[in-house]
């Protein structure tokens, strides 16, 4: 095959790689490819580059979904959680400077910090759920759980103060 | 916001354009139905998670501003795709001008996941290199070509639909797709050839 043949068939290589040529044209390209390593390499590169592009697209989509879920749950509430945790840790340090606590005291403080963060995140998720239709029973269940399991946290106090958990008070 | 609009659409029934109450709602419902596809387009155009959310947010605002002038679902879908693609292209150009973080972020974990099944070290390195070449090429590709690739090969639209969506005739769309495919392939073939 001459260079001219390669030039003539070049525009058909993408369609050939995509399987979009008529039987007759596909046959002509296949015959050319059998004798032309350069065009064969091009078709292989066309197929391989598209495969890699799809991998990158899919990966970007999945990474985006994961980031999006994470962002929705903690987007503006994570600041509150972090602030609350910092306050408790600072308080603990101040207490520590006033009196040296026994070793179990640290464990208690650590658990408190974890509880505050967990309750705040749960409350954030509950508030997002509350905006969706048909989730009222789940939302109430969730609020009840926060009050029962994390009664001493700012999140539980928010629920009580805002009167968001009415069933308990009834 | 979306729930409120959706709820409004439900209450108005068939969402006919002549009903003032229903203005914009059928398009918004189409937006909700097409959201996955629009997310796919934005991700295909190389935007990261938070940026994809921002794009969809902007599109939803445009949907709400848009008078309900479409009667058929496919016309609405084409409008939504076009609006999303335009917003992504704007984001590409904005980043290019301001040297903001690059489109098509490098993700070492993808290389790790992909190459973990490849026993040979040379093959692993080769695959990782090819991925990097592709990522860079797609990031540098003219967004008007990238959008065609995304619509054709990531969203499965045919040349006619692509042409209608981006305002080209089908043969021009096909021609530009070939051009884009050849750019990607050539970059891959140049691997290891250039000094």
mmCIF file of C-alpha atoms in Angstrom:
data_model
loop_
_atom_site.group_PDB
_atom_site.id
_atom_site.type_symbol
_atom_site.label_atom_id
_atom_site.label_comp_id
_atom_site.label_asym_id
_atom_site.label_seq_id
_atom_site.Cartn_x
_atom_site.Cartn_y
_atom_site.Cartn_z
ATOM 1 C CA UNK A 1 0.000 0.000 0.000
ATOM 2 C CA UNK A 2 1.215 3.487 -0.824
ATOM 3 C CA UNK A 3 1.214 6.504 1.452
ATOM 4 C CA UNK A 4 -1.647 7.865 -0.596
ATOM 5 C CA UNK A 5 -3.782 4.878 0.294
ATOM 6 C CA UNK A 6 -3.011 5.494 3.949
ATOM 7 C CA UNK A 7 -4.001 9.121 3.521
ATOM 8 C CA UNK A 8 -7.214 8.143 1.759
ATOM 9 C CA UNK A 9 -8.191 5.629 4.407
ATOM 10 C CA UNK A 10 -7.108 7.667 7.419
ATOM 11 C CA UNK A 11 -10.507 9.270 7.914
ATOM 12 C CA UNK A 12 -12.104 5.835 7.936
ATOM 13 C CA UNK A 13 -9.901 4.420 10.686
ATOM 14 C CA UNK A 14 -11.938 5.960 13.523
ATOM 15 C CA UNK A 15 -15.173 4.639 12.038
ATOM 16 C CA UNK A 16 -13.492 1.256 11.557
ATOM 17 C CA UNK A 17 -12.323 1.192 15.188
ATOM 18 C CA UNK A 18 -15.868 2.127 16.276
ATOM 19 C CA UNK A 19 -17.392 -0.567 14.039
ATOM 20 C CA UNK A 20 -19.434 2.015 12.170
ATOM 21 C CA UNK A 21 -18.346 1.279 8.592
ATOM 22 C CA UNK A 22 -20.407 -0.564 6.026
ATOM 23 C CA UNK A 23 -19.330 -4.170 5.419
ATOM 24 C CA UNK A 24 -17.730 -3.192 2.124
ATOM 25 C CA UNK A 25 -15.734 -0.288 3.582
ATOM 26 C CA UNK A 26 -14.745 -2.325 6.624
ATOM 27 C CA UNK A 27 -13.440 -5.036 4.297
ATOM 28 C CA UNK A 28 -11.372 -2.478 2.357
ATOM 29 C CA UNK A 29 -9.861 -1.085 5.559
ATOM 30 C CA UNK A 30 -9.154 -4.574 6.934
ATOM 31 C CA UNK A 31 -7.290 -5.466 3.729
ATOM 32 C CA UNK A 32 -5.243 -2.304 4.005
ATOM 33 C CA UNK A 33 -4.465 -2.943 7.666
ATOM 34 C CA UNK A 34 -3.160 -6.408 6.865
ATOM 35 C CA UNK A 35 -0.364 -4.810 4.828
ATOM 36 C CA UNK A 36 0.157 -1.553 6.707
ATOM 37 C CA UNK A 37 1.741 -1.678 10.186
ATOM 38 C CA UNK A 38 1.467 2.122 10.604
ATOM 39 C CA UNK A 39 -2.313 2.118 10.169
ATOM 40 C CA UNK A 40 -2.586 -0.983 12.360
ATOM 41 C CA UNK A 41 -0.744 0.916 15.061
ATOM 42 C CA UNK A 42 -3.105 3.838 14.624
ATOM 43 C CA UNK A 43 -6.195 1.633 15.021
ATOM 44 C CA UNK A 44 -4.682 0.034 18.129
ATOM 45 C CA UNK A 45 -3.925 3.490 19.548
ATOM 46 C CA UNK A 46 -7.467 4.639 18.744
ATOM 47 C CA UNK A 47 -8.938 1.703 20.631
ATOM 48 C CA UNK A 48 -6.512 1.945 23.516
ATOM 49 C CA UNK A 49 -6.866 5.714 23.954
ATOM 50 C CA UNK A 50 -10.654 5.424 24.049
ATOM 51 C CA UNK A 51 -10.422 2.631 26.627
ATOM 52 C CA UNK A 52 -8.171 4.773 28.819
ATOM 53 C CA UNK A 53 -10.409 7.817 28.370
ATOM 54 C CA UNK A 54 -13.400 5.789 29.566
ATOM 55 C CA UNK A 55 -11.441 4.641 32.619
ATOM 56 C CA UNK A 56 -10.575 8.261 33.451
ATOM 57 C CA UNK A 57 -14.178 9.414 32.929
ATOM 58 C CA UNK A 58 -15.612 6.651 35.086
ATOM 59 C CA UNK A 59 -13.043 7.249 37.790
ATOM 60 C CA UNK A 60 -13.814 10.972 37.776
ATOM 61 C CA UNK A 61 -17.537 10.208 38.022
ATOM 62 C CA UNK A 62 -17.100 7.823 40.943
ATOM 63 C CA UNK A 63 -14.693 10.158 42.742
ATOM 64 C CA UNK A 64 -17.184 12.966 42.222
ATOM 65 C CA UNK A 65 -20.083 10.962 43.662
ATOM 66 C CA UNK A 66 -18.080 10.024 46.734
ATOM 67 C CA UNK A 67 -16.947 13.608 47.263
ATOM 68 C CA UNK A 68 -20.484 14.857 46.736
ATOM 69 C CA UNK A 69 -22.009 12.553 49.371
ATOM 70 C CA UNK A 70 -19.270 13.405 51.841
ATOM 71 C CA UNK A 71 -19.689 17.110 51.125
ATOM 72 C CA UNK A 72 -23.484 17.055 51.563
ATOM 73 C CA UNK A 73 -23.321 15.371 54.925
ATOM 74 C CA UNK A 74 -20.670 17.474 56.578
ATOM 75 C CA UNK A 75 -20.505 20.573 54.388
ATOM 76 C CA UNK A 76 -21.552 23.223 56.925
ATOM 77 C CA UNK A 77 -21.980 21.082 59.986
ATOM 78 C CA UNK A 78 -18.423 19.837 60.089
ATOM 79 C CA UNK A 79 -17.361 23.353 61.153
ATOM 80 C CA UNK A 80 -19.684 23.091 64.147
ATOM 81 C CA UNK A 81 -18.361 19.629 64.973
ATOM 82 C CA UNK A 82 -14.760 20.783 64.732
ATOM 83 C CA UNK A 83 -15.480 23.913 66.797
ATOM 84 C CA UNK A 84 -17.229 21.848 69.486
ATOM 85 C CA UNK A 85 -14.376 19.344 69.551
ATOM 86 C CA UNK A 86 -11.804 22.143 69.851
ATOM 87 C CA UNK A 87 -13.770 23.702 72.716
ATOM 88 C CA UNK A 88 -13.933 20.427 74.610
ATOM 89 C CA UNK A 89 -10.256 19.650 74.031
ATOM 90 C CA UNK A 90 -9.294 23.185 75.093
ATOM 91 C CA UNK A 91 -11.464 22.838 78.169
ATOM 92 C CA UNK A 92 -9.827 19.540 78.947
ATOM 93 C CA UNK A 93 -6.372 21.079 78.625
ATOM 94 C CA UNK A 94 -7.336 23.941 80.941
ATOM 95 C CA UNK A 95 -8.671 21.444 83.445
ATOM 96 C CA UNK A 96 -5.498 19.457 83.069
ATOM 97 C CA UNK A 97 -3.384 22.505 83.884
ATOM 98 C CA UNK A 98 -5.471 23.130 87.017
ATOM 99 C CA UNK A 99 -5.391 19.602 88.298
ATOM 100 C CA UNK A 100 -3.587 16.585 86.965
ATOM 101 C CA UNK A 101 -6.302 14.055 86.155
ATOM 102 C CA UNK A 102 -5.867 10.347 86.523
ATOM 103 C CA UNK A 103 -5.324 8.308 83.352
ATOM 104 C CA UNK A 104 -9.029 7.245 82.942
ATOM 105 C CA UNK A 105 -9.965 10.955 82.782
ATOM 106 C CA UNK A 106 -8.287 11.207 79.374
ATOM 107 C CA UNK A 107 -10.321 8.282 78.083
ATOM 108 C CA UNK A 108 -13.523 9.969 79.263
ATOM 109 C CA UNK A 109 -12.617 13.245 77.536
ATOM 110 C CA UNK A 110 -11.687 11.408 74.384
ATOM 111 C CA UNK A 111 -15.052 9.617 74.401
ATOM 112 C CA UNK A 112 -16.850 12.923 74.936
ATOM 113 C CA UNK A 113 -15.100 14.459 71.938
ATOM 114 C CA UNK A 114 -16.038 11.457 69.796
ATOM 115 C CA UNK A 115 -19.655 11.609 71.032
ATOM 116 C CA UNK A 116 -19.985 15.313 70.232
ATOM 117 C CA UNK A 117 -18.658 14.805 66.721
ATOM 118 C CA UNK A 118 -20.834 11.737 66.076
ATOM 119 C CA UNK A 119 -23.986 13.427 67.374
ATOM 120 C CA UNK A 120 -23.332 16.559 65.322
ATOM 121 C CA UNK A 121 -22.872 14.544 62.157
ATOM 122 C CA UNK A 122 -26.010 12.528 62.841
ATOM 123 C CA UNK A 123 -27.959 15.716 63.402
ATOM 124 C CA UNK A 124 -26.646 17.174 60.140
ATOM 125 C CA UNK A 125 -27.677 14.042 58.252
ATOM 126 C CA UNK A 126 -31.080 14.146 59.952
ATOM 127 C CA UNK A 127 -31.636 17.738 58.870
ATOM 128 C CA UNK A 128 -30.822 16.853 55.264
ATOM 129 C CA UNK A 129 -33.205 13.894 55.462
ATOM 130 C CA UNK A 130 -35.899 16.137 56.909
ATOM 131 C CA UNK A 131 -35.913 18.148 53.670
ATOM 132 C CA UNK A 132 -36.961 15.087 51.677
ATOM 133 C CA UNK A 133 -40.521 13.926 51.373
ATOM 134 C CA UNK A 134 -41.703 10.770 53.140
ATOM 135 C CA UNK A 135 -38.850 10.623 55.618
ATOM 136 C CA UNK A 136 -40.685 11.939 58.693
ATOM 137 C CA UNK A 137 -40.688 8.650 60.588
ATOM 138 C CA UNK A 138 -36.983 8.037 59.896
ATOM 139 C CA UNK A 139 -36.171 11.595 60.945
ATOM 140 C CA UNK A 140 -38.051 11.243 64.222
ATOM 141 C CA UNK A 141 -36.401 7.907 64.889
ATOM 142 C CA UNK A 142 -33.027 9.487 64.225
ATOM 143 C CA UNK A 143 -33.743 12.410 66.579
ATOM 144 C CA UNK A 144 -34.909 10.007 69.260
ATOM 145 C CA UNK A 145 -31.700 8.046 68.855
ATOM 146 C CA UNK A 146 -29.544 11.198 69.185
ATOM 147 C CA UNK A 147 -31.390 12.204 72.361
ATOM 148 C CA UNK A 148 -31.092 8.725 73.848
ATOM 149 C CA UNK A 149 -27.516 7.951 72.896
ATOM 150 C CA UNK A 150 -25.887 11.381 73.019
ATOM 151 C CA UNK A 151 -27.981 13.195 75.619
ATOM 152 C CA UNK A 152 -25.113 15.352 76.886
ATOM 153 C CA UNK A 153 -23.998 16.679 73.510
ATOM 154 C CA UNK A 154 -24.686 20.078 71.892
ATOM 155 C CA UNK A 155 -26.632 18.254 69.150
ATOM 156 C CA UNK A 156 -29.091 16.841 71.700
ATOM 157 C CA UNK A 157 -29.330 20.252 73.345
ATOM 158 C CA UNK A 158 -30.139 21.786 69.946
ATOM 159 C CA UNK A 159 -32.957 19.273 69.452
ATOM 160 C CA UNK A 160 -34.383 20.002 72.898
ATOM 161 C CA UNK A 161 -34.009 23.788 72.667
ATOM 162 C CA UNK A 162 -35.436 24.069 69.170
ATOM 163 C CA UNK A 163 -38.346 21.829 70.093
ATOM 164 C CA UNK A 164 -37.500 19.692 67.061
ATOM 165 C CA UNK A 165 -38.304 16.541 68.948
ATOM 166 C CA UNK A 166 -41.906 17.006 69.867
ATOM 167 C CA UNK A 167 -43.008 13.428 70.424
ATOM 168 C CA UNK A 168 -40.852 13.021 73.493
ATOM 169 C CA UNK A 169 -42.269 16.121 75.083
ATOM 170 C CA UNK A 170 -45.866 15.057 74.411
ATOM 171 C CA UNK B 1 -35.535 23.950 46.535
ATOM 172 C CA UNK B 2 -35.818 20.959 44.251
ATOM 173 C CA UNK B 3 -38.411 19.292 46.439
ATOM 174 C CA UNK B 4 -40.522 22.391 46.559
ATOM 175 C CA UNK B 5 -40.479 22.745 42.788
ATOM 176 C CA UNK B 6 -41.143 19.079 42.286
ATOM 177 C CA UNK B 7 -44.005 19.229 44.709
ATOM 178 C CA UNK B 8 -45.442 22.187 42.857
ATOM 179 C CA UNK B 9 -45.168 20.277 39.589
ATOM 180 C CA UNK B 10 -47.048 17.349 41.065
ATOM 181 C CA UNK B 11 -49.831 19.551 42.302
ATOM 182 C CA UNK B 12 -50.385 21.085 38.881
ATOM 183 C CA UNK B 13 -50.865 17.753 37.168
ATOM 184 C CA UNK B 14 -49.812 17.594 33.538
ATOM 185 C CA UNK B 15 -47.509 20.618 33.647
ATOM 186 C CA UNK B 16 -48.885 22.217 30.470
ATOM 187 C CA UNK B 17 -46.937 25.351 29.498
ATOM 188 C CA UNK B 18 -50.030 27.559 29.320
ATOM 189 C CA UNK B 19 -50.725 27.122 32.992
ATOM 190 C CA UNK B 20 -49.030 29.934 34.846
ATOM 191 C CA UNK B 21 -48.712 27.807 37.963
ATOM 192 C CA UNK B 22 -46.836 25.155 36.051
ATOM 193 C CA UNK B 23 -44.386 27.514 34.340
ATOM 194 C CA UNK B 24 -40.933 25.968 34.456
ATOM 195 C CA UNK B 25 -41.989 22.899 36.403
ATOM 196 C CA UNK B 26 -41.931 20.372 33.575
ATOM 197 C CA UNK B 27 -38.416 21.505 32.675
ATOM 198 C CA UNK B 28 -37.412 21.216 36.303
ATOM 199 C CA UNK B 29 -38.830 17.717 36.465
ATOM 200 C CA UNK B 30 -36.876 16.876 33.322
ATOM 201 C CA UNK B 31 -33.808 18.286 35.063
ATOM 202 C CA UNK B 32 -34.378 15.962 38.014
ATOM 203 C CA UNK B 33 -34.811 12.996 35.671
ATOM 204 C CA UNK B 34 -31.688 13.901 33.678
ATOM 205 C CA UNK B 35 -29.551 14.712 36.694
ATOM 206 C CA UNK B 36 -27.464 11.525 36.501
ATOM 207 C CA UNK B 37 -26.700 12.105 32.854
ATOM 208 C CA UNK B 38 -25.792 15.757 33.492
ATOM 209 C CA UNK B 39 -23.535 14.679 36.346
ATOM 210 C CA UNK B 40 -21.909 12.200 33.968
ATOM 211 C CA UNK B 41 -21.287 14.946 31.423
ATOM 212 C CA UNK B 42 -19.714 17.271 33.992
ATOM 213 C CA UNK B 43 -17.516 14.476 35.337
ATOM 214 C CA UNK B 44 -16.580 13.519 31.778
ATOM 215 C CA UNK B 45 -15.556 17.109 31.151
ATOM 216 C CA UNK B 46 -13.053 16.597 33.954
ATOM 217 C CA UNK B 47 -14.670 18.493 36.818
ATOM 218 C CA UNK B 48 -14.204 17.249 40.365
ATOM 219 C CA UNK B 49 -17.031 16.412 42.816
ATOM 220 C CA UNK B 50 -17.653 19.837 44.328
ATOM 221 C CA UNK B 51 -17.364 21.528 40.925
ATOM 222 C CA UNK B 52 -19.861 19.076 39.444
ATOM 223 C CA UNK B 53 -22.297 20.033 42.208
ATOM 224 C CA UNK B 54 -21.737 23.710 41.439
ATOM 225 C CA UNK B 55 -22.380 23.149 37.736
ATOM 226 C CA UNK B 56 -25.632 21.292 38.451
ATOM 227 C CA UNK B 57 -26.656 24.033 40.867
ATOM 228 C CA UNK B 58 -26.092 26.683 38.169
ATOM 229 C CA UNK B 59 -28.013 24.629 35.631
ATOM 230 C CA UNK B 60 -30.920 24.252 38.065
ATOM 231 C CA UNK B 61 -30.987 28.038 38.530
ATOM 232 C CA UNK B 62 -31.082 28.512 34.763
ATOM 233 C CA UNK B 63 -33.894 25.963 34.582
ATOM 234 C CA UNK B 64 -35.919 27.986 37.069
ATOM 235 C CA UNK B 65 -35.329 31.199 35.094
ATOM 236 C CA UNK B 66 -36.259 29.530 31.815
ATOM 237 C CA UNK B 67 -39.851 30.001 30.634
ATOM 238 C CA UNK B 68 -41.480 26.628 30.049
ATOM 239 C CA UNK B 69 -41.271 26.715 26.277
ATOM 240 C CA UNK B 70 -40.477 23.073 25.565
ATOM 241 C CA UNK B 71 -43.197 20.564 24.869
ATOM 242 C CA UNK B 72 -41.215 17.409 24.239
ATOM 243 C CA UNK B 73 -38.946 15.567 26.642
ATOM 244 C CA UNK B 74 -36.129 15.152 24.105
ATOM 245 C CA UNK B 75 -36.049 18.900 23.439
ATOM 246 C CA UNK B 76 -35.845 19.570 27.178
ATOM 247 C CA UNK B 77 -33.107 16.950 27.529
ATOM 248 C CA UNK B 78 -31.135 18.523 24.678
ATOM 249 C CA UNK B 79 -31.490 21.968 26.290
ATOM 250 C CA UNK B 80 -30.308 20.619 29.641
ATOM 251 C CA UNK B 81 -27.336 18.845 28.082
ATOM 252 C CA UNK B 82 -26.427 21.945 26.078
ATOM 253 C CA UNK B 83 -26.657 24.169 29.166
ATOM 254 C CA UNK B 84 -24.553 21.771 31.219
ATOM 255 C CA UNK B 85 -21.921 21.433 28.498
ATOM 256 C CA UNK B 86 -21.762 25.226 28.108
ATOM 257 C CA UNK B 87 -21.278 25.649 31.836
ATOM 258 C CA UNK B 88 -18.487 23.039 31.830
ATOM 259 C CA UNK B 89 -16.778 24.692 28.856
ATOM 260 C CA UNK B 90 -16.940 28.035 30.688
ATOM 261 C CA UNK B 91 -15.304 26.376 33.688
ATOM 262 C CA UNK B 92 -12.542 24.968 31.447
ATOM 263 C CA UNK B 93 -11.824 28.403 29.982
ATOM 264 C CA UNK B 94 -11.966 30.111 33.358
ATOM 265 C CA UNK B 95 -9.380 27.721 34.717
ATOM 266 C CA UNK B 96 -7.205 28.053 31.660
ATOM 267 C CA UNK B 97 -7.196 31.871 31.945
ATOM 268 C CA UNK B 98 -6.708 32.050 35.697
ATOM 269 C CA UNK B 99 -4.368 29.091 35.990
ATOM 270 C CA UNK B 100 -6.763 27.602 38.532
ATOM 271 C CA UNK B 101 -6.443 23.901 39.518
ATOM 272 C CA UNK B 102 -6.306 21.743 36.432
ATOM 273 C CA UNK B 103 -9.197 19.866 34.924
ATOM 274 C CA UNK B 104 -8.733 16.053 35.034
ATOM 275 C CA UNK B 105 -7.051 15.796 38.381
ATOM 276 C CA UNK B 106 -4.249 13.280 38.766
ATOM 277 C CA UNK B 107 -5.379 10.404 40.994
ATOM 278 C CA UNK B 108 -2.578 8.057 42.069
ATOM 279 C CA UNK B 109 -5.154 5.659 43.537
ATOM 280 C CA UNK B 110 -6.543 5.040 40.034
ATOM 281 C CA UNK B 111 -3.110 3.975 38.798
ATOM 282 C CA UNK B 112 -2.721 1.760 41.864
ATOM 283 C CA UNK B 113 -6.140 0.147 41.376
ATOM 284 C CA UNK B 114 -5.646 -0.373 37.660
ATOM 285 C CA UNK B 115 -2.123 -1.696 37.828
ATOM 286 C CA UNK B 116 -2.614 -3.903 40.882
ATOM 287 C CA UNK B 117 -3.767 -6.770 38.642
ATOM 288 C CA UNK B 118 -0.751 -6.400 36.359
ATOM 289 C CA UNK B 119 2.044 -8.649 37.615
ATOM 290 C CA UNK B 120 4.850 -7.242 35.483
ATOM 291 C CA UNK B 121 6.485 -4.056 36.838
ATOM 292 C CA UNK B 122 7.242 -2.749 33.337
ATOM 293 C CA UNK B 123 3.602 -3.234 32.297
ATOM 294 C CA UNK B 124 2.434 -1.455 35.432
ATOM 295 C CA UNK B 125 4.703 1.510 34.751
ATOM 296 C CA UNK B 126 3.602 1.565 31.105
ATOM 297 C CA UNK B 127 -0.070 1.551 31.991
ATOM 298 C CA UNK B 128 0.377 4.306 34.559
ATOM 299 C CA UNK B 129 2.293 6.362 32.007
ATOM 300 C CA UNK B 130 -0.397 5.865 29.373
ATOM 301 C CA UNK B 131 -3.066 6.944 31.824
ATOM 302 C CA UNK B 132 -1.110 10.084 32.628
ATOM 303 C CA UNK B 133 -0.651 10.864 28.925
ATOM 304 C CA UNK B 134 -4.376 10.452 28.341
ATOM 305 C CA UNK B 135 -5.274 12.595 31.321
ATOM 306 C CA UNK B 136 -2.962 15.391 30.197
ATOM 307 C CA UNK B 137 -4.161 15.163 26.602
ATOM 308 C CA UNK B 138 -7.803 15.330 27.664
ATOM 309 C CA UNK B 139 -7.048 18.261 29.958
ATOM 310 C CA UNK B 140 -5.365 20.137 27.115
ATOM 311 C CA UNK B 141 -7.911 19.164 24.474
ATOM 312 C CA UNK B 142 -10.077 22.000 23.191
ATOM 313 C CA UNK B 143 -13.271 21.791 25.270
ATOM 314 C CA UNK B 144 -15.359 21.956 22.098
ATOM 315 C CA UNK B 145 -13.750 18.641 21.075
ATOM 316 C CA UNK B 146 -13.830 17.148 24.558
ATOM 317 C CA UNK B 147 -17.579 17.801 24.822
ATOM 318 C CA UNK B 148 -18.139 15.797 21.634
ATOM 319 C CA UNK B 149 -16.083 12.884 22.970
ATOM 320 C CA UNK B 150 -17.977 12.913 26.262
ATOM 321 C CA UNK B 151 -21.385 13.038 24.589
ATOM 322 C CA UNK B 152 -20.529 10.299 22.088
ATOM 323 C CA UNK B 153 -18.447 7.849 24.082
ATOM 324 C CA UNK B 154 -19.398 8.503 27.705
ATOM 325 C CA UNK B 155 -23.071 9.389 27.306
ATOM 326 C CA UNK B 156 -23.789 7.225 24.251
ATOM 327 C CA UNK B 157 -25.371 9.901 22.037
ATOM 328 C CA UNK B 158 -25.171 9.331 18.278
ATOM 329 C CA UNK B 159 -23.850 11.906 15.813
ATOM 330 C CA UNK B 160 -27.345 13.206 15.007
ATOM 331 C CA UNK B 161 -28.187 13.819 18.675
ATOM 332 C CA UNK B 162 -24.796 15.368 19.291
ATOM 333 C CA UNK B 163 -25.245 17.653 16.284
ATOM 334 C CA UNK B 164 -28.675 18.756 17.501
ATOM 335 C CA UNK B 165 -27.359 19.327 21.008
ATOM 336 C CA UNK B 166 -24.268 21.339 20.167
ATOM 337 C CA UNK B 167 -25.647 23.074 17.086
ATOM 338 C CA UNK B 168 -23.651 21.294 14.387
ATOM 339 C CA UNK B 169 -24.854 19.127 11.569
ATOM 340 C CA UNK B 170 -24.289 15.415 12.062
ATOM 341 C CA UNK B 171 -21.483 15.083 9.519
ATOM 342 C CA UNK B 172 -19.564 18.020 11.013
ATOM 343 C CA UNK B 173 -19.993 16.514 14.479
ATOM 344 C CA UNK B 174 -18.701 13.171 13.184
ATOM 345 C CA UNK B 175 -15.762 14.889 11.472
ATOM 346 C CA UNK B 176 -14.781 16.741 14.657
ATOM 347 C CA UNK B 177 -15.136 13.522 16.643
ATOM 348 C CA UNK B 178 -12.659 11.846 14.279
ATOM 349 C CA UNK B 179 -10.301 14.768 14.776
ATOM 350 C CA UNK B 180 -10.552 14.437 18.573
ATOM 351 C CA UNK B 181 -10.027 10.677 18.470
ATOM 352 C CA UNK B 182 -6.942 11.068 16.291
ATOM 353 C CA UNK B 183 -5.459 13.635 18.697
ATOM 354 C CA UNK B 184 -5.796 11.188 21.610
ATOM 355 C CA UNK B 185 -4.415 8.289 19.563
ATOM 356 C CA UNK B 186 -1.441 10.283 18.246
ATOM 357 C CA UNK B 187 -0.453 11.354 21.750
ATOM 358 C CA UNK B 188 -0.457 7.744 22.815
ATOM 359 C CA UNK B 189 1.614 6.714 19.777
ATOM 360 C CA UNK B 190 4.131 9.481 20.496
ATOM 361 C CA UNK B 191 4.821 7.940 23.891
ATOM 362 C CA UNK B 192 8.489 7.115 24.135
ATOM 363 C CA UNK B 193 9.244 8.589 20.707
ATOM 364 C CA UNK B 194 9.778 12.172 21.724
ATOM 365 C CA UNK B 195 13.095 13.087 23.382
#
